[in-house]
Amino acid sequence: MYRTHTCGELTIKDAGKDVTLCGWIQKSRELGGMTFVDLRDRYGITQLVFNMETNPELCREARKLGREFVVRAKGKVRERSNKNLKIPTGEIEIEVSGLDVLNKSELPPFTIEDETDGGEELRMKYRYLDLRRNPVKNNIILRHRIAQEVRKYMDPIGFIEVETPFLIKSTPEGARDFVVPSRMQPGTFYALPQSPQTLKQLLMVAGFDKYFQLVRCFRDEDLRADRQPEFSQIDCEMSFVERDDVLDTFEGLAKYLFKQIRGIEFSEPFLKLPYQQAIENYGTDKPDLRFGMKFTDLTAIVKGHGFQVFDNAEFIGAISAEGCSEYTRRQLDELTDFVKRPQIGAKGLIYLKYGTDSSLKSSVDKFYSGEELAKWAAAMNAKQGDLVLILAGEKTTTLSALSELRLEMGNRLGLRKKDKFVPLWVVDFPLLKWDEDEKRFFAMHHPFTSPKPEDIKLMETDPGKVRANAYDLVINGTEIGGGSIRIHDADVQKLMFKVLGFTDEEANNQFGFLLNAFKYGAPPHGGIAFGFDRWVALLGGQDSIRDFIAFPKNNSGRDVMLDTPSAISDKQLDELMLEIKKGKKN
Amino acid sequence: MYRTHTCGELTIKDAGKDVTLCGWIQKSRELGGMTFVDLRDRYGITQLVFNMETNPELCREARKLGREFVVRAKGKVRERSNKNLKIPTGEIEIEVSGLDVLNKSELPPFTIEDETDGGEELRMKYRYLDLRRNPVKNNIILRHRIAQEVRKYMDPIGFIEVETPFLIKSTPEGARDFVVPSRMQPGTFYALPQSPQTLKQLLMVAGFDKYFQLVRCFRDEDLRADRQPEFSQIDCEMSFVERDDVLDTFEGLAKYLFKQIRGIEFSEPFLKLPYQQAIENYGTDKPDLRFGMKFTDLTAIVKGHGFQVFDNAEFIGAISAEGCSEYTRRQLDELTDFVKRPQIGAKGLIYLKYGTDSSLKSSVDKFYSGEELAKWAAAMNAKQGDLVLILAGEKTTTLSALSELRLEMGNRLGLRKKDKFVPLWVVDFPLLKWDEDEKRFFAMHHPFTSPKPEDIKLMETDPGKVRANAYDLVINGTEIGGGSIRIHDADVQKLMFKVLGFTDEEANNQFGFLLNAFKYGAPPHGGIAFGFDRWVALLGGQDSIRDFIAFPKNNSGRDVMLDTPSAISDKQLDELMLEIKKGKKN
């Protein structure tokens, strides 16, 4: 062993000890005849001291150390005269008597400090240096801790972690697969799993009863910001359960993680909000409930007064922003610009100011009397000092625009605090969604999601109305996990495929192994999958997942550190019997 | 919840309780007016009883239940008259008052019993049924337990589990990569990791100090028996360590697993056997030390007596098999046939019987006097009743053939017991191996393996003699893990590449990201990787890894259950800009 201690553990109690430390040179400074060097490792920073008077040779050596050199230093622990009480080792320093440079370092391309001068691309290219920085390092350690805690919760309650295969079969339904050409059977391919969905269902057929896995998944999608082609899931499935058994089990996991990682206790059960209500109240199936501003439907109240925008609208909805009645023209213009951005797409914004002096002022005063406006305020439950913001138009897009406006107001009013967490279950999702292009229904989740038993009768008469026995865990406006009770009844499964427009042959081609398995005694079962990267980022108090992944890919799916994807040799292509097409993609 | 209890937990203490159980019909039998049904789930088997006298309707329903039907049964726990003390639930049964068939089952293609009538291929195709069988199910549960225990050992001693990427870069050195075509950058490829070797070294450069991961790895090799294209590793790396620090840490892991999983305590340190000695004493770098039969080199003693086979041989080696002096002609012929098999390749077998009556009889009596034979026996430390078996020829092949013969004798004598474990470290491997075809040295492990410091001077003068700072953990003749101290010094790394015949450009092309990283302060580091599938099979007391993997591939790399690899759509090929070459492979 090169060292006796780490750079994070020596305190005043160790004064007088002879120690050997190893680490990287964080920085050094000269002060009078002394050289002070901060030595850093994963565990902390310890100050090394060299004295020009007592040991000039060693001190001269120390002065040659550059940033990020790797050294081993021997010496004696002593109390510091100038204590730094911000760090655990800040009361001591090492009076160095021996120094070895274990490795030199070129000048790093950015500073290895909590706040770095490195840009995104540079940090990605030199990820191994970026990982030396506390914020990134701590994220990865947090990820480790959470992974261990997940297992500490799952294992004692009987869940078996089963490793499912990565080289599986490509299925065209769902997102796009990454494929892996087979050399032994040229012209054929494996696919990397988008999730172990069908495999975990097979484990239920196999009688495993309770399964989980912390597992990598792959999706070859055009990347949006903060999406990764490979990502990790906490994947879970249980047998002989109904919906609330699953929710209870994983609400337990969520509460356990909040407790262990953040010290937060949730004593109350999480809210269960039906999808339809989430949409009507918040315009989204992942509402951020850290703050209120529930929508009010003003359609009936505001129509029929000659204001065309309202009179022609399918839906008029509003939120009330507390204490914002004094918003200036400019602030209101900003909000109007915000909702008119193409990605939000509202035509305009109507407001009603309920002044602290009880005055009611709106942007459509000429169409509505004070009495009418008072009705609006009453419908909104607005108080003096509130600002009512109103959007109108086609219902779906207006609800969605109002949702964005609500979040924007939440941001402006500081209501979306990083250290506040409001989890809820969104339940009763629609089973199917209509695709206008293909003129057919698609499964909202996947074709094995069970309809709610009471809605099965609608499957053939009004499929769009059928609710799924599906659920999402939403925290602070982010979907952290989702799942469903699965279909285990062959007749219901047949009906599902029929509604999706699958022939028996198509169903068998794609899911034959699962449908076959279901013939041999499938138990009722259901499960959930959590986005592990998201969970970790959330518990780490950040929005972006990227710095919670040791070696992430950039937005083009490239690993700029490894410089991949990259060309492979002709020999490799030949072995796989593959040719690369010339020219551009259509 | 469909049930109140599992099928494995009710005992005599629960008598009188009203319970609901779910599970699969294992078997049923009629006896007088009663029907007895064994209901099975992951946790055990509980007997259900139906009485034709008291509840004829329900009893008739029960008689319709087929094997592997999934049912829910309500009833009362009562003491059994005919107890089965072999199972925990054997003292009770359930007097059933309500029965639901949750799912029917077709007749399974093989029996779901500990001993099944299903052949290998059938069991693979219906793996979800095979997994219902106790032996396979228990293997997978054992795997889960071991995985949890590995983490329970690694986490408290400061190892961080870091998830490394699966979509990495193809490197031609080493085994063959599986590749993954990129759609976003057509004509380029990712590779699936053969191991996270370079990534874990980057984590050391990043200062993570102690890393581990239970991780899937991929190798596109022509499959030998019991090899899988995807397999799992316990992958580990540490900084600021010397060889024995690594060995101590992971000897600790091995001892911990033996203790937790098998209840076996190893109080002594594991033997450290230098590679050269392993070869000379046992003819292999993974000796099975559950038994002795160390080799004796008889070359000097037996040469020069006119027996051409010996006189012309480079090497003559022997083992002594205790108590086998009475082996018959036929037994000796079998052994001769064994060593002459092409995969072993000896020309013949010479024996010396040291009779219980002190007689010495050899197959080459006419060349050697009794006095000479007595010298052999003395050199062998043979006792009365022993059988000395001698092979002669070119040294390397003879050592290797003698190793096979030793294992065969171990098997014949019952010395290779499944419940005995003898671990050892094999150390000081050669750094390089000469490739006669390519006329150059290759790295025995990989090009980052450090030479032993005292051998660095031989790197340019006699590379074949250089020993690596590398080690394997060998248990019962199986390599369970291997690793090395890595090169962290840029000059030594340059020398290594020079000896391997890499130009700077080639080295940079393949390992540029790692060599670059090493410029910014690489700490001394080393690590190890364990074959997790092997570890689990060993602790499970079996030779084959296949039944310790939930969904294994067959010997052609196919998943016959999923029926993959398989064709993908033209649309997928188009998106990847790939064409499949016509015709056969060269």
Coordinates of C-alpha atoms in Angstrom, one line a residue, chain B residues 337-346:
Chain B
D337 CA -6.1 -44.6 -24.6
F338 CA -7.0 -41.5 -22.6
V339 CA -3.6 -39.9 -23.0
K340 CA -3.4 -40.8 -26.7
R341 CA -6.7 -39.0 -27.5
P342 CA -5.9 -36.3 -30.1
Q343 CA -6.9 -33.4 -27.7
I344 CA -4.3 -34.7 -25.2
G345 CA -1.8 -36.0 -27.7
A346 CA 0.7 -38.2 -25.8

